[in-house]
Each structure stands twice: as C-alpha cells, then as structure tokens.
Amino acid sequence: MAERRAGAAVLLAAFLLLSCCSVRLVPVAEAVWLTIPSSGTKCVSEEIQSNVVVLADYYIVDDEHAHLHTPTISSRVTSPYGNNLHHNENVTHGQFAFTTSEAGNYLACFWIGGKHQEDVGLTIGLDWKIGIAAKDWESVAKKEKLQGMELELMKLEGAVQAIHDNLKYLKNREEEMREVSEKTNARVAWSSLMSLGVCIVVSVLQLWHLRRYFERKKLI
C-alpha cells in the first residue's frame, strides 16, 4: 500500500513538474481581449502545426453603448494558404472549431458588423484553445470510466504526446530553415564569384583597350 502511494506521489510530482516546464511546448488555452476600431479590422494569429484541434469562443464585452444600439461583430478565420475556415457576420457571440490540415500561421480577424452609430471601438473577448487544452476531459472520463489518478495519467500522456509532436515540428522547421540558409549561402557565394569574374574580365578588357590606344598613339 505504501509503495502504491509512493508511486502515485511520484507520478503526480512528475505531472506537476512537466506542467511547469512545458508551458511553451504544450499548446494551451489563451484568453485575450481585443479592441476593435470603429472602422477597420483587428486580427490575431497563431502558429499551429498540422492535425491539431482548435476551439474558440468570442463575444462582445463592451456594453457601454448597449442602451443606444445593439453592437454586432463579424469574423473570419483563414488558414496559412488563405482557405476560409470560418465566417460569421453581425453576431454578438460566436464560436469556431476545426482541425488543422496544414502547419503555419492561422489568422482570425474581427470587425464591427452592421451600422455602428458611435465613432468608438468595441471590446471583445476571445477564448482560444489549442491541442490538449481543447479536449473535453470530462467526456473522456465518463466514456472511459476514469477517475482520479487514471484521468491525470491520461492527461499526462496527452501532454507528453503534445510535447513530442511539437518538438518534432520544431525540428522539421529547423531543418527547413537550415536548408534554406544553406541554399541562400550557396547562391550568395556563386553570385560573389560571378561578380568577381565580371570585374576581372572588365579590368582585363580595359587594360587591353588602353594598351591598344597607347600603341596607336605611339606612346609606348
């Protein structure tokens, strides 16, 4: 019994340590407030790898002018290649959910919809959940009949898998950037050699021309 408690304590400590050390590696939920100008668009972007679940909930928080009119907002979410993933107009609250099919920057833009009577902006709240943060653990626990430590272990497994996938993604990006850097350096080297060759040829032609000119003038 003591050994089981000790093992559970070790696993819990490992989970807490992993949670503290992997804040930047594991996709998490982000809640932000955005101020949308009276005319124009406010956008936020997030770099996400492929095959990641994304959930978001946005709503109007600024009710200062609610007694004068009913403000609404419109939104659009696009993929790194410009594909339209979500589009909604003239709402006070909205949601979008999708699974990424390509890695890159996903862009969510918001603007004031309809006729806005006041020359002021609106403030909206955006709850953005990515990866394991978007998973409904309560439903998983009910479906798998998990309790206590079993559920925590499943969360830990999901966090470890998310870290592994993110590190793999970062490694692939680093390899791509290194390959681009090597190609760029090679092109710069060839360009430098070609420039040097052109300079040498031009110098030789100038010397030849000057020599012929002096010979015609019988100066040499």
mmCIF file of C-alpha atoms in Angstrom:
data_model
loop_
_atom_site.group_PDB
_atom_site.id
_atom_site.type_symbol
_atom_site.label_atom_id
_atom_site.label_comp_id
_atom_site.label_asym_id
_atom_site.label_seq_id
_atom_site.Cartn_x
_atom_site.Cartn_y
_atom_site.Cartn_z
ATOM 1 C CA MET A 1 0.000 0.000 0.000
ATOM 2 C CA ALA A 2 2.837 2.349 0.884
ATOM 3 C CA GLU A 3 4.592 1.547 -2.389
ATOM 4 C CA ARG A 4 1.435 2.332 -4.354
ATOM 5 C CA ARG A 5 1.060 5.675 -2.605
ATOM 6 C CA ALA A 6 4.710 6.441 -3.219
ATOM 7 C CA GLY A 7 4.320 5.590 -6.904
ATOM 8 C CA ALA A 8 1.231 7.772 -7.163
ATOM 9 C CA ALA A 9 3.081 10.613 -5.459
ATOM 10 C CA VAL A 10 5.990 10.262 -7.890
ATOM 11 C CA LEU A 11 3.644 10.305 -10.882
ATOM 12 C CA LEU A 12 1.824 13.351 -9.547
ATOM 13 C CA ALA A 13 5.122 15.139 -8.939
ATOM 14 C CA ALA A 14 6.250 14.271 -12.455
ATOM 15 C CA PHE A 15 2.988 15.610 -13.831
ATOM 16 C CA LEU A 16 3.352 18.894 -11.939
ATOM 17 C CA LEU A 17 6.985 19.244 -12.989
ATOM 18 C CA LEU A 18 6.105 18.536 -16.609
ATOM 19 C CA SER A 19 3.271 21.041 -16.455
ATOM 20 C CA CYS A 20 5.602 23.742 -15.134
ATOM 21 C CA CYS A 21 8.464 23.048 -17.545
ATOM 22 C CA SER A 22 6.446 22.645 -20.728
ATOM 23 C CA VAL A 23 4.412 25.832 -20.751
ATOM 24 C CA ARG A 24 5.923 26.891 -24.077
ATOM 25 C CA LEU A 25 5.920 23.402 -25.607
ATOM 26 C CA VAL A 26 2.350 22.250 -24.984
ATOM 27 C CA PRO A 27 -0.483 24.043 -26.822
ATOM 28 C CA VAL A 28 -2.614 25.772 -24.185
ATOM 29 C CA ALA A 29 -5.728 27.884 -23.895
ATOM 30 C CA GLU A 30 -5.411 31.628 -24.365
ATOM 31 C CA ALA A 31 -7.982 34.202 -23.274
ATOM 32 C CA VAL A 32 -7.466 37.717 -24.617
ATOM 33 C CA TRP A 33 -9.407 40.932 -25.010
ATOM 34 C CA LEU A 34 -9.313 42.759 -28.326
ATOM 35 C CA THR A 35 -10.340 46.337 -29.038
ATOM 36 C CA ILE A 36 -11.867 46.586 -32.491
ATOM 37 C CA PRO A 37 -11.736 50.050 -34.127
ATOM 38 C CA SER A 38 -14.945 51.651 -35.359
ATOM 39 C CA SER A 39 -13.699 51.258 -38.930
ATOM 40 C CA GLY A 40 -11.164 48.609 -39.689
ATOM 41 C CA THR A 41 -10.208 45.080 -38.735
ATOM 42 C CA LYS A 42 -8.417 43.574 -35.750
ATOM 43 C CA CYS A 43 -6.575 40.304 -36.350
ATOM 44 C CA VAL A 44 -4.744 37.769 -34.218
ATOM 45 C CA SER A 45 -2.596 34.918 -35.482
ATOM 46 C CA GLU A 46 -1.231 31.712 -34.035
ATOM 47 C CA GLU A 47 1.381 29.382 -35.486
ATOM 48 C CA ILE A 48 -0.053 25.859 -35.274
ATOM 49 C CA GLN A 49 1.187 22.572 -36.632
ATOM 50 C CA SER A 50 -0.988 20.169 -38.618
ATOM 51 C CA ASN A 51 -3.560 17.755 -37.152
ATOM 52 C CA VAL A 52 -4.271 19.947 -34.114
ATOM 53 C CA VAL A 53 -7.772 20.646 -32.795
ATOM 54 C CA VAL A 54 -8.626 24.336 -32.395
ATOM 55 C CA LEU A 55 -11.647 25.664 -30.493
ATOM 56 C CA ALA A 56 -12.506 29.327 -29.957
ATOM 57 C CA ASP A 57 -15.288 31.343 -28.384
ATOM 58 C CA TYR A 58 -15.631 35.092 -28.992
ATOM 59 C CA TYR A 59 -18.121 37.573 -27.554
ATOM 60 C CA ILE A 60 -18.679 41.285 -27.031
ATOM 61 C CA VAL A 61 -17.551 42.568 -23.634
ATOM 62 C CA ASP A 62 -18.031 46.312 -24.094
ATOM 63 C CA ASP A 63 -21.674 47.144 -23.305
ATOM 64 C CA GLU A 64 -21.094 50.859 -22.707
ATOM 65 C CA HIS A 65 -23.325 51.876 -25.611
ATOM 66 C CA ALA A 66 -25.783 48.992 -25.413
ATOM 67 C CA HIS A 67 -28.633 51.381 -24.476
ATOM 68 C CA LEU A 68 -28.163 53.256 -27.762
ATOM 69 C CA HIS A 69 -27.953 50.335 -30.141
ATOM 70 C CA THR A 70 -27.082 46.679 -30.325
ATOM 71 C CA PRO A 71 -23.474 46.316 -31.475
ATOM 72 C CA THR A 72 -22.507 43.298 -33.540
ATOM 73 C CA ILE A 73 -19.261 41.895 -34.826
ATOM 74 C CA SER A 74 -18.193 39.872 -37.832
ATOM 75 C CA SER A 75 -15.350 37.392 -38.022
ATOM 76 C CA ARG A 76 -13.288 35.394 -40.464
ATOM 77 C CA VAL A 77 -10.677 32.669 -39.878
ATOM 78 C CA THR A 78 -8.247 31.672 -42.603
ATOM 79 C CA SER A 79 -5.559 29.006 -42.950
ATOM 80 C CA PRO A 80 -1.901 29.681 -43.851
ATOM 81 C CA TYR A 81 -2.793 29.179 -47.534
ATOM 82 C CA GLY A 82 -5.796 31.510 -47.393
ATOM 83 C CA ASN A 83 -8.552 28.899 -47.113
ATOM 84 C CA ASN A 84 -11.677 30.167 -45.359
ATOM 85 C CA LEU A 85 -12.284 28.108 -42.190
ATOM 86 C CA HIS A 86 -14.936 30.252 -40.511
ATOM 87 C CA HIS A 87 -17.039 33.244 -41.473
ATOM 88 C CA ASN A 88 -19.777 34.852 -39.400
ATOM 89 C CA GLU A 89 -21.422 38.274 -39.638
ATOM 90 C CA ASN A 90 -23.448 40.556 -37.367
ATOM 91 C CA VAL A 91 -23.410 38.493 -34.175
ATOM 92 C CA THR A 92 -22.790 39.261 -30.517
ATOM 93 C CA HIS A 93 -21.323 35.842 -29.778
ATOM 94 C CA GLY A 94 -19.763 33.159 -31.939
ATOM 95 C CA GLN A 95 -17.680 30.013 -31.972
ATOM 96 C CA PHE A 96 -15.478 28.160 -34.398
ATOM 97 C CA ALA A 97 -13.819 24.773 -34.327
ATOM 98 C CA PHE A 98 -11.590 22.980 -36.811
ATOM 99 C CA THR A 99 -8.689 20.560 -37.106
ATOM 100 C CA THR A 100 -5.643 21.997 -38.816
ATOM 101 C CA SER A 101 -4.685 20.352 -42.090
ATOM 102 C CA GLU A 102 -1.503 22.347 -42.662
ATOM 103 C CA ALA A 103 1.164 23.884 -40.480
ATOM 104 C CA GLY A 104 1.630 27.650 -40.315
ATOM 105 C CA ASN A 105 0.010 30.877 -39.108
ATOM 106 C CA TYR A 106 -3.761 30.745 -38.704
ATOM 107 C CA LEU A 107 -5.371 34.182 -38.833
ATOM 108 C CA ALA A 108 -8.577 35.247 -37.068
ATOM 109 C CA CYS A 109 -9.910 38.707 -37.985
ATOM 110 C CA PHE A 110 -12.777 40.646 -36.372
ATOM 111 C CA TRP A 111 -14.581 43.830 -37.378
ATOM 112 C CA ILE A 112 -17.712 45.690 -36.324
ATOM 113 C CA GLY A 113 -20.693 44.487 -38.309
ATOM 114 C CA GLY A 114 -23.774 46.353 -39.442
ATOM 115 C CA LYS A 115 -24.223 50.078 -38.785
ATOM 116 C CA HIS A 116 -22.198 51.301 -35.849
ATOM 117 C CA GLN A 117 -23.693 54.589 -34.668
ATOM 118 C CA GLU A 118 -20.905 55.594 -32.319
ATOM 119 C CA ASP A 119 -17.451 56.613 -33.508
ATOM 120 C CA VAL A 120 -15.820 54.321 -30.939
ATOM 121 C CA GLY A 121 -14.476 50.805 -30.935
ATOM 122 C CA LEU A 122 -15.750 47.660 -29.291
ATOM 123 C CA THR A 123 -14.014 45.270 -26.931
ATOM 124 C CA ILE A 124 -14.422 41.541 -27.459
ATOM 125 C CA GLY A 125 -13.214 38.547 -25.513
ATOM 126 C CA LEU A 126 -11.526 35.661 -27.319
ATOM 127 C CA ASP A 127 -11.016 32.265 -25.672
ATOM 128 C CA TRP A 128 -8.615 30.340 -27.903
ATOM 129 C CA LYS A 129 -7.933 26.668 -27.116
ATOM 130 C CA ILE A 130 -5.412 24.517 -28.957
ATOM 131 C CA GLY A 131 -4.453 20.852 -28.768
ATOM 132 C CA ILE A 132 -4.954 19.110 -25.442
ATOM 133 C CA ALA A 133 -6.431 22.300 -23.977
ATOM 134 C CA ALA A 134 -9.338 21.900 -26.412
ATOM 135 C CA LYS A 135 -10.059 18.332 -25.355
ATOM 136 C CA ASP A 136 -13.156 17.668 -23.267
ATOM 137 C CA TRP A 137 -11.621 15.662 -20.443
ATOM 138 C CA GLU A 138 -14.919 15.300 -18.596
ATOM 139 C CA SER A 139 -16.479 13.496 -21.550
ATOM 140 C CA VAL A 140 -13.367 11.329 -21.897
ATOM 141 C CA ALA A 141 -13.503 10.444 -18.205
ATOM 142 C CA LYS A 142 -17.172 9.476 -18.454
ATOM 143 C CA LYS A 143 -16.678 7.485 -21.633
ATOM 144 C CA GLU A 144 -13.587 5.628 -20.424
ATOM 145 C CA LYS A 145 -14.875 5.447 -16.840
ATOM 146 C CA LEU A 146 -11.731 7.067 -15.495
ATOM 147 C CA GLN A 147 -11.307 8.576 -12.065
ATOM 148 C CA GLY A 148 -8.647 10.348 -10.067
ATOM 149 C CA MET A 149 -5.140 9.260 -10.902
ATOM 150 C CA GLU A 150 -6.163 7.412 -14.084
ATOM 151 C CA LEU A 151 -7.537 10.636 -15.559
ATOM 152 C CA GLU A 152 -4.421 12.557 -14.506
ATOM 153 C CA LEU A 153 -2.241 9.899 -16.114
ATOM 154 C CA MET A 154 -4.214 10.213 -19.344
ATOM 155 C CA LYS A 155 -3.738 13.991 -19.238
ATOM 156 C CA LEU A 156 -0.039 13.427 -18.626
ATOM 157 C CA GLU A 157 0.130 11.076 -21.594
ATOM 158 C CA GLY A 158 -1.600 13.671 -23.764
ATOM 159 C CA ALA A 159 0.837 16.360 -22.590
ATOM 160 C CA VAL A 160 3.829 14.136 -23.339
ATOM 161 C CA GLN A 161 2.478 13.332 -26.806
ATOM 162 C CA ALA A 162 1.837 17.032 -27.448
ATOM 163 C CA ILE A 163 5.393 17.881 -26.396
ATOM 164 C CA HIS A 164 6.777 15.130 -28.641
ATOM 165 C CA ASP A 165 4.746 16.321 -31.626
ATOM 166 C CA ASN A 166 5.714 19.940 -31.015
ATOM 167 C CA LEU A 167 9.414 19.097 -30.709
ATOM 168 C CA LYS A 168 9.187 17.077 -33.920
ATOM 169 C CA TYR A 169 7.510 20.034 -35.616
ATOM 170 C CA LEU A 170 10.211 22.415 -34.358
ATOM 171 C CA LYS A 171 12.918 20.017 -35.536
ATOM 172 C CA ASN A 172 11.386 19.857 -39.009
ATOM 173 C CA ARG A 173 11.119 23.647 -39.121
ATOM 174 C CA GLU A 174 14.754 23.949 -38.038
ATOM 175 C CA GLU A 175 15.798 21.550 -40.815
ATOM 176 C CA GLU A 176 13.794 23.533 -43.358
ATOM 177 C CA MET A 177 15.322 26.813 -42.193
ATOM 178 C CA ARG A 178 18.819 25.316 -42.279
ATOM 179 C CA GLU A 179 18.243 24.038 -45.806
ATOM 180 C CA VAL A 180 17.007 27.456 -46.927
ATOM 181 C CA SER A 181 20.003 29.102 -45.232
ATOM 182 C CA GLU A 182 22.436 26.725 -46.941
ATOM 183 C CA LYS A 183 20.845 27.344 -50.352
ATOM 184 C CA THR A 184 20.944 31.099 -49.758
ATOM 185 C CA ASN A 185 24.615 30.957 -48.745
ATOM 186 C CA ALA A 186 25.439 28.891 -51.848
ATOM 187 C CA ARG A 187 23.653 31.373 -54.103
ATOM 188 C CA VAL A 188 25.427 34.302 -52.432
ATOM 189 C CA ALA A 189 28.793 32.529 -52.892
ATOM 190 C CA TRP A 190 28.107 31.897 -56.590
ATOM 191 C CA SER A 191 26.927 35.479 -57.017
ATOM 192 C CA SER A 192 30.138 36.744 -55.397
ATOM 193 C CA LEU A 193 32.256 34.553 -57.668
ATOM 194 C CA MET A 194 30.369 35.723 -60.742
ATOM 195 C CA SER A 195 30.753 39.359 -59.667
ATOM 196 C CA LEU A 196 34.473 38.819 -59.121
ATOM 197 C CA GLY A 197 34.783 37.150 -62.538
ATOM 198 C CA VAL A 198 32.949 40.027 -64.236
ATOM 199 C CA CYS A 199 35.235 42.537 -62.507
ATOM 200 C CA ILE A 200 38.335 40.640 -63.631
ATOM 201 C CA VAL A 201 37.102 40.403 -67.244
ATOM 202 C CA VAL A 202 36.210 44.105 -67.313
ATOM 203 C CA SER A 203 39.633 45.029 -65.879
ATOM 204 C CA VAL A 204 41.424 42.887 -68.496
ATOM 205 C CA LEU A 205 39.367 44.446 -71.294
ATOM 206 C CA GLN A 206 40.137 47.927 -70.005
ATOM 207 C CA LEU A 207 43.880 47.194 -69.892
ATOM 208 C CA TRP A 208 43.773 45.723 -73.419
ATOM 209 C CA HIS A 209 41.864 48.738 -74.713
ATOM 210 C CA LEU A 210 44.269 51.181 -73.075
ATOM 211 C CA ARG A 211 47.286 49.284 -74.424
ATOM 212 C CA ARG A 212 45.926 49.368 -77.961
ATOM 213 C CA TYR A 213 45.104 53.057 -77.588
ATOM 214 C CA PHE A 214 48.636 53.919 -76.459
ATOM 215 C CA GLU A 215 50.105 51.756 -79.223
ATOM 216 C CA ARG A 216 48.064 53.606 -81.850
ATOM 217 C CA LYS A 217 49.204 56.898 -80.405
ATOM 218 C CA LYS A 218 52.768 55.540 -80.387
ATOM 219 C CA LEU A 219 53.138 56.406 -76.741
ATOM 220 C CA ILE A 220 54.579 53.017 -75.896
#
